[in-house]
Coordinates of C-alpha atoms in Angstrom, one line a residue:
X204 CA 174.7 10.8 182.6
X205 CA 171.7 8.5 181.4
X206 CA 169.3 10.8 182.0
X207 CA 171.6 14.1 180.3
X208 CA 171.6 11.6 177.4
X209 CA 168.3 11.2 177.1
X210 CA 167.7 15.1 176.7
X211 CA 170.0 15.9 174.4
X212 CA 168.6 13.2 172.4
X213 CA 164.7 14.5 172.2
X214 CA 166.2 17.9 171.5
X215 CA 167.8 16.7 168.2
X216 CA 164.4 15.3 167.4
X217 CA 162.6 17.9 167.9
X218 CA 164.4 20.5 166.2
X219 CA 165.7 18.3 162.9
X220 CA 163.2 19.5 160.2
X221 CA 160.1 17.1 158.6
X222 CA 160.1 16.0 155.0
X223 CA 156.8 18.3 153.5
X224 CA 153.8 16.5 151.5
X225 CA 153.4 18.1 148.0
X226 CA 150.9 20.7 148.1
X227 CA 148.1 20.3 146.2
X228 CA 146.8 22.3 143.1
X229 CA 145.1 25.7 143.9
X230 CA 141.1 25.4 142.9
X231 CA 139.6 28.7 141.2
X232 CA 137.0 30.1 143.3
X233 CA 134.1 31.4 141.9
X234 CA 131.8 34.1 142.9
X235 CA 128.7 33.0 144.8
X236 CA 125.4 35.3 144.7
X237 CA 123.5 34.9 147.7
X238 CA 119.9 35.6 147.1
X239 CA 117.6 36.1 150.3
X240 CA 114.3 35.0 150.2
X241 CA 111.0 35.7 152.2
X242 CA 109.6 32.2 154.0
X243 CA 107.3 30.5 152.2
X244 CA 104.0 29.3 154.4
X245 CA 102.7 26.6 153.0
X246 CA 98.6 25.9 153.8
X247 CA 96.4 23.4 152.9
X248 CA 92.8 23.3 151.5
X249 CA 90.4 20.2 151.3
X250 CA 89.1 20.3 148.2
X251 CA 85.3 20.6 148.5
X252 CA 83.2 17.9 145.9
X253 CA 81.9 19.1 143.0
X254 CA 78.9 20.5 142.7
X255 CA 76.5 19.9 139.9
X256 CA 76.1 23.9 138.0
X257 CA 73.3 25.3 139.2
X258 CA 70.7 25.1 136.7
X259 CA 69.8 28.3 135.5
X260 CA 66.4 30.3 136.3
X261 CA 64.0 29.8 133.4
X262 CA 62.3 32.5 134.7
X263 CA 64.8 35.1 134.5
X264 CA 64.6 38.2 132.6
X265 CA 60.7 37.2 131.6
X266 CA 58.2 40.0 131.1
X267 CA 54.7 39.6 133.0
X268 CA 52.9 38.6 129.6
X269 CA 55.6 35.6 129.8
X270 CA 55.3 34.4 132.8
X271 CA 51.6 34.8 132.6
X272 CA 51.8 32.7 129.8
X273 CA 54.3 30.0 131.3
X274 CA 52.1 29.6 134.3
X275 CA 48.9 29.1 132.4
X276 CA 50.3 26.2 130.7
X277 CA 51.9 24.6 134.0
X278 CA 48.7 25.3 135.5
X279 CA 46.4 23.4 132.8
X280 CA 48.8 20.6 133.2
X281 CA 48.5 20.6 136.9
X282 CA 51.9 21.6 137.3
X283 CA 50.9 23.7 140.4
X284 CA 54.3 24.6 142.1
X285 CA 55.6 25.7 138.7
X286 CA 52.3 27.8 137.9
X287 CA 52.6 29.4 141.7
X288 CA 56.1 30.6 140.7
X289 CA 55.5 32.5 138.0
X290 CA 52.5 34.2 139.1
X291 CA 54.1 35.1 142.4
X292 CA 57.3 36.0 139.7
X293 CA 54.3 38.4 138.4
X294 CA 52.9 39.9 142.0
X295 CA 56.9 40.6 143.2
X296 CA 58.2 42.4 139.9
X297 CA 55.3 43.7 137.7
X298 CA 53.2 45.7 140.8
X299 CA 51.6 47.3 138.4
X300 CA 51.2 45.0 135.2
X301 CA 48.0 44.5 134.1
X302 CA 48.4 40.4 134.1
X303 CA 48.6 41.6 138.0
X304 CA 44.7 40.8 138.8
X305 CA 45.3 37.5 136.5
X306 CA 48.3 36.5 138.8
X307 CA 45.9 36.8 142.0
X308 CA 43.3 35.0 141.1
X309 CA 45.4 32.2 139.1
X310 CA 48.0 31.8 142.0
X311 CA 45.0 31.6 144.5
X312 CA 43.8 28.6 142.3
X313 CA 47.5 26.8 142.7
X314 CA 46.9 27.2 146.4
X315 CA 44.3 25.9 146.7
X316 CA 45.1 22.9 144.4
X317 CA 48.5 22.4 146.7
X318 CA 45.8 22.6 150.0
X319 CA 47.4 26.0 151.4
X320 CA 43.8 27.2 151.4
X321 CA 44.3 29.7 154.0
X322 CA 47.2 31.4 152.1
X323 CA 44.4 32.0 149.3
X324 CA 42.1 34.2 151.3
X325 CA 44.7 37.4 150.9
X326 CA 44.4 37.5 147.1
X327 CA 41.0 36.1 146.9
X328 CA 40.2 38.8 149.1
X329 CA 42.4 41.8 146.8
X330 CA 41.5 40.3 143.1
X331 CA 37.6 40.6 144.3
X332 CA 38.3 44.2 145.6
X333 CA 39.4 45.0 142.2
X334 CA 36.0 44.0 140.3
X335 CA 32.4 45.0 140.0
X336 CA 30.1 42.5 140.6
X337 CA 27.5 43.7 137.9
X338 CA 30.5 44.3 135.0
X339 CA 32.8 40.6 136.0
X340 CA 29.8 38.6 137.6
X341 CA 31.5 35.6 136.2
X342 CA 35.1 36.0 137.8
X343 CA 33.0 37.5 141.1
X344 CA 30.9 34.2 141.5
X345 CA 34.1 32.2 141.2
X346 CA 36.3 33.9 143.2
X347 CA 33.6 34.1 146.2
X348 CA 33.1 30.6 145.8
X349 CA 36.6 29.6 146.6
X350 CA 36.8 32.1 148.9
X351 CA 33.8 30.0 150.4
X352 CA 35.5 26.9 150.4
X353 CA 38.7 28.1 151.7
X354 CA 37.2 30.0 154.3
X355 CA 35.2 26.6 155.9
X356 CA 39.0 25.9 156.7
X357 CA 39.5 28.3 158.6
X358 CA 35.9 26.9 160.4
X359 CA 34.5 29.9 160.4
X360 CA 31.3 28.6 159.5
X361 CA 29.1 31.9 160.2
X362 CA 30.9 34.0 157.2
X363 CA 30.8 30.5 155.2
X364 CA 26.8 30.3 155.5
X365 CA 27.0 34.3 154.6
X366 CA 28.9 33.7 151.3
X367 CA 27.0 30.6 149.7
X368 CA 23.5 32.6 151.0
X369 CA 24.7 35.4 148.9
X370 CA 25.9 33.5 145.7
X371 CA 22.2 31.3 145.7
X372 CA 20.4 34.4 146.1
X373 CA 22.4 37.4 144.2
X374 CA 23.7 35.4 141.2
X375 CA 23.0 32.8 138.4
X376 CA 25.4 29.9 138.5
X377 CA 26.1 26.9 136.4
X378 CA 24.6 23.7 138.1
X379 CA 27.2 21.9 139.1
X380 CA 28.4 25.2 141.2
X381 CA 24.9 25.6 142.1
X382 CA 24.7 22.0 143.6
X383 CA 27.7 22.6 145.0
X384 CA 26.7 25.8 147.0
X385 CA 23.6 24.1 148.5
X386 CA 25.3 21.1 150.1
X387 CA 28.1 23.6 151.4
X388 CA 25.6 25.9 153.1
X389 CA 23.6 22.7 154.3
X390 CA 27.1 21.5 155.8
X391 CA 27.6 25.2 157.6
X392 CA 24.4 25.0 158.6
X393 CA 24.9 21.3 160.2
X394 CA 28.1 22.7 161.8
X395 CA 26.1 25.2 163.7
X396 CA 23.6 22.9 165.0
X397 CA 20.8 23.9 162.5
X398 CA 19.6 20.4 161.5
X399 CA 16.6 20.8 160.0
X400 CA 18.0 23.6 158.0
X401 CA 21.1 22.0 157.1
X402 CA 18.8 18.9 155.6
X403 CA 16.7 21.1 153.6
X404 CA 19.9 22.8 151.7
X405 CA 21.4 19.6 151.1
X406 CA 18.3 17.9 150.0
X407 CA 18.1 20.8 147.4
X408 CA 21.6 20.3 146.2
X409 CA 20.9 16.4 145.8
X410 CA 17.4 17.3 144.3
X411 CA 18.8 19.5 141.5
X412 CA 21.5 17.1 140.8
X413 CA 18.8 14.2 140.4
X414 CA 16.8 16.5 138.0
X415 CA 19.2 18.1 135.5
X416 CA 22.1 14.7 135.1
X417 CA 20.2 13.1 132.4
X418 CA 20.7 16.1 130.6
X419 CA 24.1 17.6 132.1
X420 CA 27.4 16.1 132.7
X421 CA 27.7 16.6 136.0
X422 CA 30.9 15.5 138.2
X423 CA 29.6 16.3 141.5
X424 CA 30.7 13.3 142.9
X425 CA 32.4 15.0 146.3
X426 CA 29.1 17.2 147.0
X427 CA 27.2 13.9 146.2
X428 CA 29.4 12.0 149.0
X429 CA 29.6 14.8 151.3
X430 CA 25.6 15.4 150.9
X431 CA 24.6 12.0 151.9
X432 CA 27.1 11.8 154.2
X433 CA 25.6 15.2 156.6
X434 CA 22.5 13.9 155.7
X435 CA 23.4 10.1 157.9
X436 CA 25.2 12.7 160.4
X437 CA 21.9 14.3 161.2
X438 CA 20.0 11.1 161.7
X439 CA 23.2 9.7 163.7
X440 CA 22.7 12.8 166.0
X441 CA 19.0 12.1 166.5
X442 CA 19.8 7.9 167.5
X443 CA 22.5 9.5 169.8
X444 CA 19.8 11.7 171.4
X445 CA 17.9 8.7 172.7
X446 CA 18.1 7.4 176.0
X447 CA 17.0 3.6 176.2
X448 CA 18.1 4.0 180.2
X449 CA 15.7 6.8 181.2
X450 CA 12.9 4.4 181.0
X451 CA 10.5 2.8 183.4
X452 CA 8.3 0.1 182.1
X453 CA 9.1 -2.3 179.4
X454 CA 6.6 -0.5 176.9
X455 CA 8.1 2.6 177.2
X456 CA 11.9 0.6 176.6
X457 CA 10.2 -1.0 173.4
X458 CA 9.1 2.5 171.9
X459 CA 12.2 4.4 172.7
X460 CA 14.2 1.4 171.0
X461 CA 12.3 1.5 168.5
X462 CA 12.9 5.0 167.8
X463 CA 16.7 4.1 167.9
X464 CA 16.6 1.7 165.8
X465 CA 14.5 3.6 163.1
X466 CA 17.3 7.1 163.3
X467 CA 20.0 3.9 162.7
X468 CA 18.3 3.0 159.9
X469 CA 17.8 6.5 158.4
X470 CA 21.0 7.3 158.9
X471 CA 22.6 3.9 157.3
X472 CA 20.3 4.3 154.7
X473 CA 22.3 7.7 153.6
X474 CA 25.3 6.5 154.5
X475 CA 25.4 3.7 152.1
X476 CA 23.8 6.3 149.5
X477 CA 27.0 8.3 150.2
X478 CA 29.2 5.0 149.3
X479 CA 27.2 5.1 146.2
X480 CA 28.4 8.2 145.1
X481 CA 32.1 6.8 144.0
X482 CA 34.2 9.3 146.2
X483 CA 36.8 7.1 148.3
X484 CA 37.4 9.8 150.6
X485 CA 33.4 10.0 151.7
X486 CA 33.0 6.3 150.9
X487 CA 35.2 5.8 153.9
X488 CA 33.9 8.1 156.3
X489 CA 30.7 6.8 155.8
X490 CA 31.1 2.9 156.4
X491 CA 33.4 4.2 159.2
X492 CA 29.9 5.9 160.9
X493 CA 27.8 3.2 160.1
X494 CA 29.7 0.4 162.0
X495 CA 30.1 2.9 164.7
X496 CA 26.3 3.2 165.5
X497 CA 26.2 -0.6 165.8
X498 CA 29.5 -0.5 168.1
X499 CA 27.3 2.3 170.0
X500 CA 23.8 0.8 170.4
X501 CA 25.5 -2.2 171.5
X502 CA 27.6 -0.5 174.4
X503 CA 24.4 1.8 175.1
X504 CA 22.3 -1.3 176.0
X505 CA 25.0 -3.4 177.7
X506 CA 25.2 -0.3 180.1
X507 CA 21.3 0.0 181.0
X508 CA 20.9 -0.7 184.1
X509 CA 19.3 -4.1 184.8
X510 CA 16.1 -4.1 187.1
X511 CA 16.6 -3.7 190.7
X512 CA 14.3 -6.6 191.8
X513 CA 16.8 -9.8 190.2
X514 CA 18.3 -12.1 192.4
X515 CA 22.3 -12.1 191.9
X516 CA 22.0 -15.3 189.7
X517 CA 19.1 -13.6 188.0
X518 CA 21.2 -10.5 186.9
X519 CA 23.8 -12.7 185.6
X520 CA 21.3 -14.9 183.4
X521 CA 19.9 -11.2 182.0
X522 CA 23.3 -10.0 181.1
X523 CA 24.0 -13.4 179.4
X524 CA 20.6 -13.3 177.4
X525 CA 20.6 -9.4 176.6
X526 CA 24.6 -10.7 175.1
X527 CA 22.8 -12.8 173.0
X528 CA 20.0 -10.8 171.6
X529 CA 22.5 -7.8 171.3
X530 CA 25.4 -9.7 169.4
X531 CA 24.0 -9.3 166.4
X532 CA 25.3 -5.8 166.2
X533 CA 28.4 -6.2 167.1
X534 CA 28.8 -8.8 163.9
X535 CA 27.1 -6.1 162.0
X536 CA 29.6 -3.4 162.6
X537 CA 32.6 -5.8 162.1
X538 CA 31.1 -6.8 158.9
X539 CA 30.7 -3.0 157.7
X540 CA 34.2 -2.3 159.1
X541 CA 35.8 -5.1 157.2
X542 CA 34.1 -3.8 154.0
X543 CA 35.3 -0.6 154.4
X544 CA 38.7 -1.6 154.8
X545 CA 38.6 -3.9 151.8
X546 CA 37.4 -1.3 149.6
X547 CA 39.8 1.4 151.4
X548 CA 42.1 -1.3 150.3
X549 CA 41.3 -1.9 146.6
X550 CA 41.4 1.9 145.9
X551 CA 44.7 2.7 147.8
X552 CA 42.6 5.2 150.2
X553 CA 44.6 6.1 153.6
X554 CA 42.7 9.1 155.4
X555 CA 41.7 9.7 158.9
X556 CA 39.0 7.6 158.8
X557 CA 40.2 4.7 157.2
X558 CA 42.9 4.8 160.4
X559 CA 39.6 5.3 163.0
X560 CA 38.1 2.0 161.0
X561 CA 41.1 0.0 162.0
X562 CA 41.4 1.0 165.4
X563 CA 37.8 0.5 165.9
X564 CA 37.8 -2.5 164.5
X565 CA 41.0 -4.3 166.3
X566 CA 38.3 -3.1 169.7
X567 CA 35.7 -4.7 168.6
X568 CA 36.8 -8.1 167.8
X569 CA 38.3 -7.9 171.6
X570 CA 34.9 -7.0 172.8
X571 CA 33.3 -9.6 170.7
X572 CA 35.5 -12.3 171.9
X573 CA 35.7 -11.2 176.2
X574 CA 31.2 -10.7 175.5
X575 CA 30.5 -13.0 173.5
X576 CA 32.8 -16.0 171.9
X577 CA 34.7 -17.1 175.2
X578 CA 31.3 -17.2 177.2
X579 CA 29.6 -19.4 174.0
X580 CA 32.5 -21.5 174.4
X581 CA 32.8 -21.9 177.8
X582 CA 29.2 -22.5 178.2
X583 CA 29.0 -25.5 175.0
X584 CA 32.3 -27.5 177.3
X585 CA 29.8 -27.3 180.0
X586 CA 26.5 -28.8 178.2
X587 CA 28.9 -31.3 176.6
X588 CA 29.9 -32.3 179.9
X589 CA 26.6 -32.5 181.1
X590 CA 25.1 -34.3 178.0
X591 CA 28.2 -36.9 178.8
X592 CA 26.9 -37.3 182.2
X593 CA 23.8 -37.9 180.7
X594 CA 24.2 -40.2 178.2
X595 CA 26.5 -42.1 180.7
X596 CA 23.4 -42.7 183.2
X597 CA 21.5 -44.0 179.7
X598 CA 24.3 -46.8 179.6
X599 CA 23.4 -47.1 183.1
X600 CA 20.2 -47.9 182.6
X601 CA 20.6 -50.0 179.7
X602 CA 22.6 -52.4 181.1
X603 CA 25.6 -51.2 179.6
X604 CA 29.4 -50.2 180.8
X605 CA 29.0 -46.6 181.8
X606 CA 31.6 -44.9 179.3
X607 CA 34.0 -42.7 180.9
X608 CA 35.9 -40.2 179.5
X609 CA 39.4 -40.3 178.5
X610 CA 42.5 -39.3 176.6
X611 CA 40.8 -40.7 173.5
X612 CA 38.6 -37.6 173.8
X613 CA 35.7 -39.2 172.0
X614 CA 32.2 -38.1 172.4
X615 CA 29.6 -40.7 172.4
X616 CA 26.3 -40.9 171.3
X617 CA 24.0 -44.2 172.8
X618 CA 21.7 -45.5 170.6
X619 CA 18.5 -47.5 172.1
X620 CA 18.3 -51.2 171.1
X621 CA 14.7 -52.3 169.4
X622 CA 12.8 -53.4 166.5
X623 CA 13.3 -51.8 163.3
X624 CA 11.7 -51.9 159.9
X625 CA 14.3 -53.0 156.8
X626 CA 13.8 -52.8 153.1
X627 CA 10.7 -52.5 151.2
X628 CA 8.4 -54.5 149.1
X629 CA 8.9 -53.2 145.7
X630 CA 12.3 -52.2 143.7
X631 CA 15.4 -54.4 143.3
X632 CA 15.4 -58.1 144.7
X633 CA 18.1 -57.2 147.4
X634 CA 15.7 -54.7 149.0
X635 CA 12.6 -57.1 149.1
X636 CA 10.3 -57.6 151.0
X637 CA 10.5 -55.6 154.3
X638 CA 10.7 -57.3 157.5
X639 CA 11.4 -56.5 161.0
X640 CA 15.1 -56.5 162.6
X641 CA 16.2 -56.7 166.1
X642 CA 18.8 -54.1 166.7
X643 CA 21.1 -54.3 170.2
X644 CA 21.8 -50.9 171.6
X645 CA 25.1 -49.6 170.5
X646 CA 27.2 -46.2 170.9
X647 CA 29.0 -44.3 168.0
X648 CA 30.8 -41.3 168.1
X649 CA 29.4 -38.3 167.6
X650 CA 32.3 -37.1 164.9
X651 CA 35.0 -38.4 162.6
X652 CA 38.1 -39.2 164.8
X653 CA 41.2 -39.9 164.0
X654 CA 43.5 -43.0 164.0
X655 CA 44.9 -41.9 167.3
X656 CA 42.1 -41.2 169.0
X657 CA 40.9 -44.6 168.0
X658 CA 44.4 -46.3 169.3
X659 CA 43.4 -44.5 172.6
X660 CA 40.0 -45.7 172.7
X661 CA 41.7 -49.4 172.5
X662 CA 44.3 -48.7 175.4
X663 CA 41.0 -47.5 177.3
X664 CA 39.4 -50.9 177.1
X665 CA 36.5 -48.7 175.3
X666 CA 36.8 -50.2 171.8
X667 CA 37.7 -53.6 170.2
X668 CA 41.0 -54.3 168.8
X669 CA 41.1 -53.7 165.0
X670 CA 40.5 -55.9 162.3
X671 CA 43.2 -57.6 160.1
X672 CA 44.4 -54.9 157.4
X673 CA 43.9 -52.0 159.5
X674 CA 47.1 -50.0 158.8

């Protein structure tokens, strides 16, 4: 009965209806466009930094007259990159211009002047094809010259000697081309082992130059340096030639030195000449050569062979002596080194020669010193310790304490006792009259020393104590 209770009870629940909430106000819809759109990709750039505008080309839109003009004036300034490109402007987009020819010679010239020689030649070569000798002899004789000069670049020194043979014989030049030409064909000449010839053309180029500068202005000075500097070459070549080791008596040793020593002096005599002559780059090659013979007459006798008949002690006491005699050179060419540097110094000159100069002369000191210095000093520590030993057996004799030697260092020199003669018998009362003084022997040192070498001397038992005041 519960139980029927129970169901009869949830069915009233469940079907007795449920109080309704109020229902809220209707909302007006609105009409809603949807628009469809295509994906955006987003990608990112890095900005790049800004760039200075590129200056415009003052060159640009220039007939050849114009840039024939422009380079002339860069070139009389010695702008010579800006002169080279306007006349190669000229060669690239006027073919047929007649400032053409002026562009090949006058960029020639800025090569040259920027030392690309070699890249001369080619437009030396077409400007010349396109003149007549006898109607320009002026622009032939200039452009062969530099064609000349470039070409001893190239070290063909067979077609150099051909062109300044053909401008001294075929054509008039003014003299400072003239002296020019000489010392260049002398210097060809030297190159291909024609001495004597080579001295006779640059003899003639220094000959003219000697005869016409009182009444020219010449500025030679290059040919001038380079002239005396061939010139010491050719004597240097000669003192190399002789042999001092293919020799068999003493005479014959003497005259062959001699004749070494005479080509040494020749050739330093032009050398120096070539210093003279005020241009830094020969001025250094030829102080460079003239401690280099010294160096080499040095090493050239220090490597004769000694005679075969000396006892080993006997070689050793010629090496030392022929050291001594021959030392003098080596200070010679450390001293003319030095020079050079100094002066390589003062005029801000850095070439190849001023570079050998240093190396050479960093050797030389270490040659000087393992020869010469070490062995000097080595040798005096010996004859002051045998002039010790000596002076110690005087003491001996004498009667004296025999002085040792210790960490005072002192050297002593022993002084004989006897009679002397003091004062004289005319000038001021103190010194009058002169009379005779017994002197003991004494010692004194043979230099200033020093406070602690005299405090050593004490602890030695070798000198007194001090006197009162001594600080």
């Amino acid at each position: 009965m519960r139980r029927l209770f129970l169901a009869c009870c949830l069915g009233a629940c469940a079907t007795a209806p449920a109080e309704r909430g109020k229902e809220p106000a209707r909302v007006a819809k609105k009409k809603v466009t949807k628009l469809h759109f295509a994906p955006t990709v987003i990608v990112a750039h890095v900005p790049k930094p800004a760039q200075p505008d590129k200056a415009p080309d003052p060159l640009q839109g220039l007939e050849a007259r114009e840039l024939d003009e422009r380079a002339r004036l860069a070139a009389a300034g010695g702008r010579w990159e800006e002169a080279l490109r306007a006349w190669n402007r000229v060669l690239a987009g006027y073919p047929d211009s007649l400032e053409r020819s002026f562009a090949l010679f006058g960029s020639a010239d800025a090569l040259q002047n920027l030392g690309r020689c070699l890249e001369a030649l080619p437009r030396l070569a077409e400007f010349m094809d396109g003149l007549d000798p006898s109607e320009d002899p002026e622009d032939y004789v200039d452009a062969l010259f530099r064609k000349g000069v470039c070409t001893a670049e190239k070290r063909d020194y067979g077609a150099v000697e051909e062109i300044f043979r053909e401008l001294l014989e075929d054509f008039a030049m003014p003299t400072e081309m003239t002296i020019a030409a000489h010392i260049s064909l002398g210097v060809s000449l030297f190159m291909q082992g024609q001495l004597a010839a080579a001295e006779t053309q640059l003899a003639a180029g220094l000959s003219l130059y000697r005869a016409r500068q009182a009444q020219e202005f010449l500025e030679v000075q290059y040919y001038l340096g380079q002239a005396h500097f061939y010139l010491g070459e050719a004597d240097r070549a000669r003192f190399r030639q002789v042999d001092l080791g293919r020799t068999e008596t003493a005479d014959e040793m003497a005259n062959r030195l001699d004749d070494k020593c005479d080509h040494l002096l020749a050739a330093q005599k032009h050398y120096v000449q070539g210093i003279y002559a005020r241009h830094r780059g020969w001025a250094t090659a030829s102080a460079h050569q003239v401690g280099t013979m010294y160096d080499d007459l040095y090493q050239h006798i220090q490597g004769i062979p000694m005679p075969s008949d000396l006892t080993p002690l006997q070689q050793e006491l010629y090496r030392e002596e022929l050291t001594k005699k021959t030392v003098i050179l080596l200070k010679k060419a450390m001293r003319t080194w030095s020079a050079g540097l100094d002066f390589a110094t003062r005029t801000g000159t850095d070439n190849q020669w001023v570079r050998k100069t240093r190396e050479r002369l960093k050797t030389i000191k270490e040659t000087y010193l393992s020869d010469y210095l070490r062995p000097k000093q080595a040798e005096q520590a010996l004859q002051a310790q045998i002039l010790a030993e000596k002076e110690g057996r005087v003491l001996e004799g004498l009667g004296l304490p025999r002085v040792q030697p210790g960490p005072s260092g002192i050297a002593w020199v022993t002084h004989e006792g006897g009679d002397f003669q003091m004062g004289r018998n005319y000038g001021p009362a103190v010194e009058r009259p002169m009379h005779t003084v017994r002197v003991r022997g004494f010692q004194i040192s043979r230099t200033e020393i020093t406070v602690t070498q005299y405090k050593a001397c004490v602890q030695d038992g070798l000198c007194s104590e001090p006197d009162s005041g001594y600080a």
